[in-house]
Coordinates of C-alpha atoms and ligand atoms in Angstrom, one line a residue:
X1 CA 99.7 72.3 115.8
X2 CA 103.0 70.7 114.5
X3 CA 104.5 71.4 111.1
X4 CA 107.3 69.5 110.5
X5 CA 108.5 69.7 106.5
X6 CA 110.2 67.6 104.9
X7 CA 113.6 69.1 102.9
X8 CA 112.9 72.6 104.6
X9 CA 116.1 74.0 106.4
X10 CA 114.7 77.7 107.7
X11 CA 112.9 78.5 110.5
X12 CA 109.4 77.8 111.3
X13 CA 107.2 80.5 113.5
X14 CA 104.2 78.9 114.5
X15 CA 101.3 80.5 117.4
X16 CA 102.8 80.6 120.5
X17 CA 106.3 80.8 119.5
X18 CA 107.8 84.3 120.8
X19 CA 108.8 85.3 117.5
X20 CA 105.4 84.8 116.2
X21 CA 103.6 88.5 117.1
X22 CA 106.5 90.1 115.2
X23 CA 107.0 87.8 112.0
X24 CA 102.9 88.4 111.5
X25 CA 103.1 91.9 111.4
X26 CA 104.0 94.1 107.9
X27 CA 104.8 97.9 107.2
X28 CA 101.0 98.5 107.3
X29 CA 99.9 98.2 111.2
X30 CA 96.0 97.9 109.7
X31 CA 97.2 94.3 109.0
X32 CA 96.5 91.9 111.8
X33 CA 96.1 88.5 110.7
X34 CA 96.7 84.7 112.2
X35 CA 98.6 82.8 109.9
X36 CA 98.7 79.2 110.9
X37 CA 102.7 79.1 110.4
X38 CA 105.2 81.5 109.2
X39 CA 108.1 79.4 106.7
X40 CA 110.7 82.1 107.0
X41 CA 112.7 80.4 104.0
X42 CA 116.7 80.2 103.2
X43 CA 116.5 79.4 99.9
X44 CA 114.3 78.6 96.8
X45 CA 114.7 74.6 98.1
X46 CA 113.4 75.5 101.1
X47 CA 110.5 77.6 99.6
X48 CA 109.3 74.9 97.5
X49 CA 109.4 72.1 100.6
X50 CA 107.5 74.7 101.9
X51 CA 104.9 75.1 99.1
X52 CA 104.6 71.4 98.9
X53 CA 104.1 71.0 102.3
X54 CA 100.9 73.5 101.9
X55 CA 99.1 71.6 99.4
X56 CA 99.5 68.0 101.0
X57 CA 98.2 69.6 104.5
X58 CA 95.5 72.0 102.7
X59 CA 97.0 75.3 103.9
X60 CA 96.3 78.7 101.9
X61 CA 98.9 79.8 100.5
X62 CA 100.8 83.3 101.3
X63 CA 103.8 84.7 99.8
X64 CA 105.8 87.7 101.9
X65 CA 108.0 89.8 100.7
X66 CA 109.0 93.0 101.9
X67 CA 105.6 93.5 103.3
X68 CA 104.3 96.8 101.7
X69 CA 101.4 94.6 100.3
X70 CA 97.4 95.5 101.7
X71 CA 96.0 93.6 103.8
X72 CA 95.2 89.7 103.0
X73 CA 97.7 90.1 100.1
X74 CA 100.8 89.0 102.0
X75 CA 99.8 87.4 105.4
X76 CA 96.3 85.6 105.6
X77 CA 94.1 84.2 109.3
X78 CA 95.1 80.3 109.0
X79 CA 97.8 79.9 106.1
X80 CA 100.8 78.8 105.3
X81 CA 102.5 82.5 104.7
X82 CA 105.8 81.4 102.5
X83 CA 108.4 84.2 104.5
X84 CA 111.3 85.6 101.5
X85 CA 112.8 88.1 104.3
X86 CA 115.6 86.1 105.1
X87 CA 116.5 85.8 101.2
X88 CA 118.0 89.1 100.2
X89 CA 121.1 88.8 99.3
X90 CA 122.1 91.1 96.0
X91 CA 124.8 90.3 93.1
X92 CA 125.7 92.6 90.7
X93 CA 127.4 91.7 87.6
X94 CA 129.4 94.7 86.6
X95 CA 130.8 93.7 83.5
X96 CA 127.2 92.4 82.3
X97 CA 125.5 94.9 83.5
X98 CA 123.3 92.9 85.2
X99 CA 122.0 92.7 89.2
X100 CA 120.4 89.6 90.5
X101 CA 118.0 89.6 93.6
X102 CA 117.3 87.3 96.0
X103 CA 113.0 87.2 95.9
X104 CA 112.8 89.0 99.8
X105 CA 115.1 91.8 98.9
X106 CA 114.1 95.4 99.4
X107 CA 115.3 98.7 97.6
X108 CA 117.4 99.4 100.5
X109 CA 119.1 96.2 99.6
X110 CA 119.7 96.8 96.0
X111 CA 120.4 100.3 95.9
X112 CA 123.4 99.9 98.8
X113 CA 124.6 96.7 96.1
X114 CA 124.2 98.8 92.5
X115 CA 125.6 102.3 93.3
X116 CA 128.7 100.9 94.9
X117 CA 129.0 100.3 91.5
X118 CA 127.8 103.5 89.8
X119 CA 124.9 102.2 88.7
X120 CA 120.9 101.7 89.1
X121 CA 117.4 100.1 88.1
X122 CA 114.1 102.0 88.8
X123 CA 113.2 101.3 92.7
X124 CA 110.5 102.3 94.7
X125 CA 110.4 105.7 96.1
X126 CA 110.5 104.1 99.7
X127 CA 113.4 101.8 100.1
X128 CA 111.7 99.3 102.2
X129 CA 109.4 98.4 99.5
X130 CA 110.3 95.0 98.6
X131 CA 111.6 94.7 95.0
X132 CA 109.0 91.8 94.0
X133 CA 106.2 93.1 94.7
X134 CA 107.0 96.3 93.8
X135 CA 107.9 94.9 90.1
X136 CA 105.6 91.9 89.6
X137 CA 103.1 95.0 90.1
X138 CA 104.9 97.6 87.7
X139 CA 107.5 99.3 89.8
X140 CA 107.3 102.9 89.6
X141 CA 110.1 105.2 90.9
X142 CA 112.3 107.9 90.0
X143 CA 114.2 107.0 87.0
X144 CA 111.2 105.8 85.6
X145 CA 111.4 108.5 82.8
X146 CA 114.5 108.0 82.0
X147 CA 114.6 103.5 82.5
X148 CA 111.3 102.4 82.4
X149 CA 109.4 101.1 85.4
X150 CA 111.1 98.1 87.1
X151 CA 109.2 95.6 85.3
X152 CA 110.4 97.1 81.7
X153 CA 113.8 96.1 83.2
X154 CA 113.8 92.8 84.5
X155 CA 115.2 90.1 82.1
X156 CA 115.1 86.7 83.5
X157 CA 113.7 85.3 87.1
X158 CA 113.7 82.5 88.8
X159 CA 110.3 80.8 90.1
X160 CA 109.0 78.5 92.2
X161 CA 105.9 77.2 90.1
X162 CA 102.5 76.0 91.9
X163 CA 103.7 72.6 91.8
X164 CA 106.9 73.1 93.3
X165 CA 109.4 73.0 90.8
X166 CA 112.1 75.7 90.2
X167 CA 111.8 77.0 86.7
X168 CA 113.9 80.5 84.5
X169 CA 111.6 82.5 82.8
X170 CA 113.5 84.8 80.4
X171 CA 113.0 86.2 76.8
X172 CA 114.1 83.0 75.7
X173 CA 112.7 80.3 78.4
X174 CA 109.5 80.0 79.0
X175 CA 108.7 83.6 77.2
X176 CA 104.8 83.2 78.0
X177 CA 105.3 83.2 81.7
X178 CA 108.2 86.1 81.7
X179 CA 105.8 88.1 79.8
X180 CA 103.5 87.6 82.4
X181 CA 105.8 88.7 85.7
X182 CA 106.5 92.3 83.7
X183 CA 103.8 93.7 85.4
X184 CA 101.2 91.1 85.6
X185 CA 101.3 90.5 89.5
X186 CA 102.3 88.2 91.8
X187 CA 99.9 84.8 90.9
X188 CA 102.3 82.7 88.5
X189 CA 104.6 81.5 91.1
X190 CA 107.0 82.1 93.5
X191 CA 110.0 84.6 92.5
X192 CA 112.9 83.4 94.4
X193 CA 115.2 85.2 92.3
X194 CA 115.1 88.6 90.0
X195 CA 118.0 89.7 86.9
X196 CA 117.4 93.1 86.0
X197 CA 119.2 95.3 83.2
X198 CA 121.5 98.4 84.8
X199 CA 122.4 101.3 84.0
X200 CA 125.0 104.0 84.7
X201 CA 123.5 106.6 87.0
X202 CA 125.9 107.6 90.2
X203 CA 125.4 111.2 90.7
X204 CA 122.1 113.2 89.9
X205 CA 121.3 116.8 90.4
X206 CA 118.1 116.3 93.0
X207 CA 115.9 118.0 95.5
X208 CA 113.2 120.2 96.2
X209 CA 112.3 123.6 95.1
X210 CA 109.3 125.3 97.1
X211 CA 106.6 127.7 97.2
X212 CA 103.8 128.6 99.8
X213 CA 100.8 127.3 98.4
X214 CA 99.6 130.5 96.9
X215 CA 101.5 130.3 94.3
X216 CA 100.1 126.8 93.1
X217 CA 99.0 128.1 89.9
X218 CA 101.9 129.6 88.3
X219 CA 104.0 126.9 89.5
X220 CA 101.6 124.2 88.3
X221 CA 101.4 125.6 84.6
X222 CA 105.2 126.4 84.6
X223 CA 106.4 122.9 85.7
X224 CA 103.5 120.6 83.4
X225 CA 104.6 123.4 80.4
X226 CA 108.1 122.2 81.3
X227 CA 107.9 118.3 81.3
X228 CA 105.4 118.7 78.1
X229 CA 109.1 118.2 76.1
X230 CA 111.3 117.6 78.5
X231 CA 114.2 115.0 78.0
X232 CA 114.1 111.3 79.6
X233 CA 116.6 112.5 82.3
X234 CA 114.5 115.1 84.1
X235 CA 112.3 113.1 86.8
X236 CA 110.8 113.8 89.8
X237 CA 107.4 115.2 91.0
X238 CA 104.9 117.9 92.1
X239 CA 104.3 117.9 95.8
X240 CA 102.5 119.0 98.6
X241 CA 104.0 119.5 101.6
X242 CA 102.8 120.3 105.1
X243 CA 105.5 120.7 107.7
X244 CA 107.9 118.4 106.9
X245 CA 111.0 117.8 109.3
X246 CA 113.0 118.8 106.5
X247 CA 111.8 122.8 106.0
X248 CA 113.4 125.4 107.8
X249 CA 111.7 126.6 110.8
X250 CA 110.3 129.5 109.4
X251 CA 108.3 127.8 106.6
X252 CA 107.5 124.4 108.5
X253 CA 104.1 125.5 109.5
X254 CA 103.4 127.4 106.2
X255 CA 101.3 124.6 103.1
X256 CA 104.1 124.6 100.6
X257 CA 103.6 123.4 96.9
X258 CA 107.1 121.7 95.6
X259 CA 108.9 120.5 93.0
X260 CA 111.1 117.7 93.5
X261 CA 113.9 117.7 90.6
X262 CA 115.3 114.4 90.0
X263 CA 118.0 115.2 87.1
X264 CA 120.0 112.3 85.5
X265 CA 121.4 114.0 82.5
X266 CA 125.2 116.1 82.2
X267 CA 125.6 119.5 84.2
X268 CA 123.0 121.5 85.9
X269 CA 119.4 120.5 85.8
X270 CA 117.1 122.3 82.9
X271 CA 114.6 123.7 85.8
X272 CA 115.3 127.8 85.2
X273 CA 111.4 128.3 84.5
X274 CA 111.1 127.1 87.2
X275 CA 114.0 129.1 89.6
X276 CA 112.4 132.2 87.6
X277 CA 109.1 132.0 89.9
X278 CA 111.6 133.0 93.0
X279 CA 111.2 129.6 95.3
X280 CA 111.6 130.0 98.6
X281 CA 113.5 127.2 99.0
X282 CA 115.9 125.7 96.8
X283 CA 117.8 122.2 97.5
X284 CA 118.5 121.1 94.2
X285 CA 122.6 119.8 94.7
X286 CA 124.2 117.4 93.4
X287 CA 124.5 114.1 94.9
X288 CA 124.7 110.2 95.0
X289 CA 121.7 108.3 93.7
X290 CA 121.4 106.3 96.9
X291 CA 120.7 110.0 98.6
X292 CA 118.2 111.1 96.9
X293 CA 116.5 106.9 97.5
X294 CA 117.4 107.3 101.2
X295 CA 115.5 110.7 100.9
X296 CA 112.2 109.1 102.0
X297 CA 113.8 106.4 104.2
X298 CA 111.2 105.4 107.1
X299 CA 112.7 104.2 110.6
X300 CA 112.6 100.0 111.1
X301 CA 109.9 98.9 112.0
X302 CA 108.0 100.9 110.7
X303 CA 104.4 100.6 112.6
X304 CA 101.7 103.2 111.0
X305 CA 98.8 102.5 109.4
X306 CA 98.9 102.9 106.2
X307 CA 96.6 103.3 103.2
X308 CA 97.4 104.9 99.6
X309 CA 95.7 105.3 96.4
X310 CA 96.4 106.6 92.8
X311 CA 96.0 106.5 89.3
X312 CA 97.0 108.1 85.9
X313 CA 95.8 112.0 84.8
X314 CA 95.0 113.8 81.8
X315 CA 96.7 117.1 82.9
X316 CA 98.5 118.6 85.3
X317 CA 96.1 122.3 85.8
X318 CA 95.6 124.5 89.1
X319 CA 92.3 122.5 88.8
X320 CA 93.8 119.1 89.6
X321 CA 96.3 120.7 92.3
X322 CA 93.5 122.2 94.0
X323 CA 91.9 119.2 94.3
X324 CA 94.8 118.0 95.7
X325 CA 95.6 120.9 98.5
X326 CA 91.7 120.4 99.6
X327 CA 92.7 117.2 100.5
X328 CA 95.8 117.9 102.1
X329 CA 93.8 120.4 104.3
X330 CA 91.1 117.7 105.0
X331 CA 93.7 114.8 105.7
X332 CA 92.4 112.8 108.7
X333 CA 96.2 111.6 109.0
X334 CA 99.5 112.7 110.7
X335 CA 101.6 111.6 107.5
X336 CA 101.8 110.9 104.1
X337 CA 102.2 112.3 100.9
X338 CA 100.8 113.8 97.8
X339 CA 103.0 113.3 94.5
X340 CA 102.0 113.9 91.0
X341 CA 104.6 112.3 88.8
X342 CA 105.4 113.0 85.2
X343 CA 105.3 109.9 83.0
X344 CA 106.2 109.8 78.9
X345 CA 110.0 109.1 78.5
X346 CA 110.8 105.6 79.1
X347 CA 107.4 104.2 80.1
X348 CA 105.5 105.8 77.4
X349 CA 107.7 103.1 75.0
X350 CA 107.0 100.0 76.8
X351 CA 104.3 98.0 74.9
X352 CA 102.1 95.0 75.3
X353 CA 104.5 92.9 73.6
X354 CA 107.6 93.1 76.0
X355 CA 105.0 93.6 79.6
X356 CA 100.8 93.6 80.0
X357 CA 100.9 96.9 81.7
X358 CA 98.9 99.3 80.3
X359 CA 99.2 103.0 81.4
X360 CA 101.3 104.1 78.7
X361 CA 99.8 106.9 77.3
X362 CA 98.7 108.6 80.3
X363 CA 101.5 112.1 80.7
X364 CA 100.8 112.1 84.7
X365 CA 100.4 110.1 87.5
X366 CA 99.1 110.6 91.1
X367 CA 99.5 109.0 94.3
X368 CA 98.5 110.3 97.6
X369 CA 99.1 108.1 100.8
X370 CA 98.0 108.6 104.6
X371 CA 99.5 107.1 107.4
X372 CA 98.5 107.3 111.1
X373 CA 98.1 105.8 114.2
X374 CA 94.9 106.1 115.9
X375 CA 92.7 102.7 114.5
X376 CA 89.3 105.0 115.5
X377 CA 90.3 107.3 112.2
X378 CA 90.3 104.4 110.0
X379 CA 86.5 105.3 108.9
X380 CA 87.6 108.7 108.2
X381 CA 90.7 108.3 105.8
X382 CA 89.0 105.3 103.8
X383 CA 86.4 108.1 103.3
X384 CA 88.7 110.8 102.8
X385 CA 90.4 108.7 100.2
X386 CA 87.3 108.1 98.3
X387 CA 86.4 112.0 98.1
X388 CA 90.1 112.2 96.3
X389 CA 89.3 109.9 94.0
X390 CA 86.0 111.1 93.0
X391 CA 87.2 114.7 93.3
X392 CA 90.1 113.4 90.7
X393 CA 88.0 111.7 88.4
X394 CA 87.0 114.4 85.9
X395 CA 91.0 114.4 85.3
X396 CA 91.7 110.5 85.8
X397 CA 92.0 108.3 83.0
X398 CA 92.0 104.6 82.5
X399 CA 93.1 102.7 85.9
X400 CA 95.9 102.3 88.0
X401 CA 98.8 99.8 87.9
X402 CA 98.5 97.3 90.6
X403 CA 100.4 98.8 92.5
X404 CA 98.1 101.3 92.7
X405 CA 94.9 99.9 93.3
X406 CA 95.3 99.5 97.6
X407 CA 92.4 96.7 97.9
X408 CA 91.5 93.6 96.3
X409 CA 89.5 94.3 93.6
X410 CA 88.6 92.0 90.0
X411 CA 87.0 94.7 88.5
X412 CA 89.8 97.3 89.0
X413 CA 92.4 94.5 87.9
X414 CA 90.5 93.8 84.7
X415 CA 90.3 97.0 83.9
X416 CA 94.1 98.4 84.8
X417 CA 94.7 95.3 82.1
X418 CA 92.3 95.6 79.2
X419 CA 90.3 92.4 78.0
X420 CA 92.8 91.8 75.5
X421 CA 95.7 91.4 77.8
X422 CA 93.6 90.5 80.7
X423 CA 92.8 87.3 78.5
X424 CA 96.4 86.8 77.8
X425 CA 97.3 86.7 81.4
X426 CA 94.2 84.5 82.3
X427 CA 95.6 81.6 79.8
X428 CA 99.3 82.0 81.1
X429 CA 97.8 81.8 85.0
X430 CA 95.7 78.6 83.7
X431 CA 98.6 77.0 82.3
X432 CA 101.0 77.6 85.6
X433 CA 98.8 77.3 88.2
X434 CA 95.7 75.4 87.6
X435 CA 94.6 75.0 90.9
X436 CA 94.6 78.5 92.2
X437 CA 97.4 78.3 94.7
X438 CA 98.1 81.7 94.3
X439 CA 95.1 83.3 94.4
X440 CA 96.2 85.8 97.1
X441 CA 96.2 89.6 96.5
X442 CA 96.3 91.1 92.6
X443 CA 95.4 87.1 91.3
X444 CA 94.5 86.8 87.4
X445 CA 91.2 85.2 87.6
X446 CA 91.3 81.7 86.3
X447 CA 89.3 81.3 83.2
Ligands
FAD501 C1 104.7 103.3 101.7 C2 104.6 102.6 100.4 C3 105.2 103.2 99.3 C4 105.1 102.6 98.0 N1 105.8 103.2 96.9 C5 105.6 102.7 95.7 C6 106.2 103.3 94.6 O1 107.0 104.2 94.7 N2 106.1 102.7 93.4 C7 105.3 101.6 93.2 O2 105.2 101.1 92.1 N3 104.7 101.0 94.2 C8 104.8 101.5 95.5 N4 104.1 100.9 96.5 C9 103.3 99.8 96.3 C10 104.1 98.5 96.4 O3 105.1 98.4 95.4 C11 103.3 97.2 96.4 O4 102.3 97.3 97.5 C12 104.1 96.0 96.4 O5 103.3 94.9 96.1 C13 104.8 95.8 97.7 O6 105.6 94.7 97.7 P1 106.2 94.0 99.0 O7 107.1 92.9 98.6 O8 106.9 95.1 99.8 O9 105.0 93.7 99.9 P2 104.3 92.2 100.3 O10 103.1 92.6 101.1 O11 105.3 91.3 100.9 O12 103.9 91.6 98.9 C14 102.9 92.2 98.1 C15 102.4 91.2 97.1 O13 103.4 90.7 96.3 C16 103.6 89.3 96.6 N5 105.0 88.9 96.6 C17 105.9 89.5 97.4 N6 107.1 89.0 97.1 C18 106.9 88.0 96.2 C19 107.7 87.0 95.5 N7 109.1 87.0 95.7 N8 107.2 86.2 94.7 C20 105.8 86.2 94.4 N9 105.0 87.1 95.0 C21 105.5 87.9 95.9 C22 102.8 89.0 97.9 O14 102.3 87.7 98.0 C23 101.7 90.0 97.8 O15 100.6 89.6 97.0 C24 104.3 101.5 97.8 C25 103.6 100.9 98.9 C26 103.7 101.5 100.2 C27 103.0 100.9 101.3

């Protein structure tokens, strides 16, 4: 098949083409789809020649980004899949303070671009999370206590709309459809560009402190009795850990629980309840914000197969983190993680005025990801990841973020929105793109 577009100036990968069986591929090695042609695109002219291009020829449209995304979100059998990676260049505005992102740009990108300036926006935990997706589906990260998630902090964007025109959507232009991108997922156009609000962070007081898993209780209770008032600036997470590369020799074979301290405020971080319990390890320094995000840096390309779920809690009790170290045991995986994160701060003060994410209330969040090589356990970690959900349920409440919910899923999308706002979103979507171009991954149902 020939594709020849008119007004598009990148690079075309079609079937055949050498660079073909690496431009189809994504983080997540479960994905293995045929698009039809890959439009890895230079600029947002080039992404709306290729757009246009799609609907006269009556190819699906799919929209890549840093390609994070599940499967059939991203890259689809027989579409058109609209390539950003080539479009990440970063600008920050020092004076403003503002940072604006090209729409293929990962957290890798941005962070390297910000802290040479001493400052930062909520990213993802994983720098090669690209920083669309990650936002146009909440954008939860480390500073999200003390910032707000990503999608709190973006203030203006540029888009390529379903019929191909490049549009701003800010507070003050087209307000509807801004409201919609803070969080409302990835079906009202095309980013090509992204302006979020910065602020000073340089150096933080970060790192681990760790137990062996027999003392779970007392440091569960201590730490959720710690972040019941603690200020904005103390991040982080509770942890399980199961020899990482990290841990001393001694310990790497010994189930750990940890506590990673991410500490934004003046001086030492308030953790001494915490010290008090006698941790066996204790890595809490000082040090650059881009450390502590290049703390969970994965080598390029990264090719295991990936699958994560989470959701929001009611508590943080030994209850819950046994539930948890059960399933660390019972992993049918090599890798991943177990974080539970403590919200309030920053996100509990978004509301659905300024974004439709919902979520607010909730004081905890979890997230527990596998990742592994061998297709034949595929079975086995969908099913282990459906015994941590149910195990988790007396203690979950409400639904995930997007971000969150790993599969394509109406009913879970509804119901991570609320009807009120899900209605909201449904007229915006109806009014932008009326003929269900984007109708990939987390898509707002038309009405
Ligand atoms: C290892 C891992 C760690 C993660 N960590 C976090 C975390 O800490 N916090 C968190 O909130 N989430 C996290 N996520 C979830 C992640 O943020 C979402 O899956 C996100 O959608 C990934 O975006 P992407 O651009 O990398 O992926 P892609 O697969 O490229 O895209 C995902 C979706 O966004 C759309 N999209 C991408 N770019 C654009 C664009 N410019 N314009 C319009 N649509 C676009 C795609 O079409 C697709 O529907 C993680 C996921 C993984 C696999």
């Amino acid at each position: 098949m020939r594709h020849a577009i008119h007004g598009f100036t990148g690079e075309l990968v079609l079937p055949g083409n050498p660079a073909y069986e690496v431009a189809r591929r994504t983080q997540d090695d479960t994905v293995d789809r045929r698009p039809a042609v890959i439009a890895r695109c230079r600029d947002s002219g080039d992404v709306a020649a290729a757009l246009r291009h799609a609907r006269e020829t009556g190819l699906a449209v799919r929209v890549r980004g840093g390609g994070h995304g599940p499967d059939r979100f991203a890259i689809d059998d027989d579409a058109m899949v609209i390539d950003l990676a080539s479009m990440r260049a970063v600008h920050v505005d020092s004076t403003g303070p503002r940072v604006r992102v090209e729409g293929g740009a990962t957290w890798r990108d941005v962070d390297r671009a910000t802290q040479a300036h001493g400052r930062a926006v909520t990213g993802a935990r994983i720098p090669s999370v690209g920083v669309a997706g990650f936002t146009l589906g909440s954008g939860s990260g480390w500073l999200e206590r003390k910032l707000g998630l990503a999608a709190d902090r973006l203030r203006r964007a540029r888009v390529v709309t379903a019929d191909a025109q490049l549009v701003t959507a800010s507070a003050e232009e087209h307000p509807d459809l801004f409201w919609a991108l803070r969080g409302g997922g990835p079906s009202f156009g095309i980013v090509t560009e992204l302006e979020f609000a910065l602020h000073p962070i340089d150096e933080v007081a970060a790192g681990l402190l760790a137990w062996p898993l027999d003392h779970a209780a007392a440091v569960t209770s201590a730490y959720a009795e710690l972040m019941a008032d603690a200020p904005d600036d103390l991040g982080g997470g509770l942890a399980l850990l199961n020899g990482a590369p990290f841990v001393p020799a001694p310990l790497r074979s010994t189930p750990l629980i940890a506590v990673l301290v991410v500490w934004t405020g003046a001086g030492d971080a308030p953790v001494s309840p915490l010290r008090a319990l006698g941790p066996a390890l204790d890595f809490v320094r000082p040090m650059p914000y881009a450390h502590l995000q290049a703390m969970f840096e994965s080598p390029e390309p990264y090719t295991a197969r990936l699958h994560g779920v989470g959701g929001f809690l009611t508590e943080l009790s030994p209850q819950v983190v046994a539930v948890l170290a059960d399933h660390q045991r019972s992993k049918p995986a090599p890798e991943g993680s177990m974080l539970v994160q403590p919200l309030g701060g920053a996100v509990a003060r978004g509301d659905a005025r300024s974004s439709p994410l919902g979520g607010r209330d909730a004081p905890w969040a979890y997230q527990a990801g596998a990742a592994w090589f061998d297709p034949d356990a595929d079975p086995a970690v969908a099913d282990w990841a459906a015994s941590l959900q149910a195990a988790l349920a007396p203690y979950t409440i409400g639904e995930a973020w997007p971000n969150f919910i790993p599969e394509r899923d109406a009913t879970r999308l509804r119901a991570a929105y609320g009807a009120d706002i899900w209605g909201r979103l449904q007229a915006i979507r109806a009014c932008w793109d009326p003929d269900d171009v984007f109708s990939a991954g987390h898509a707002i149902a038309l009405p």
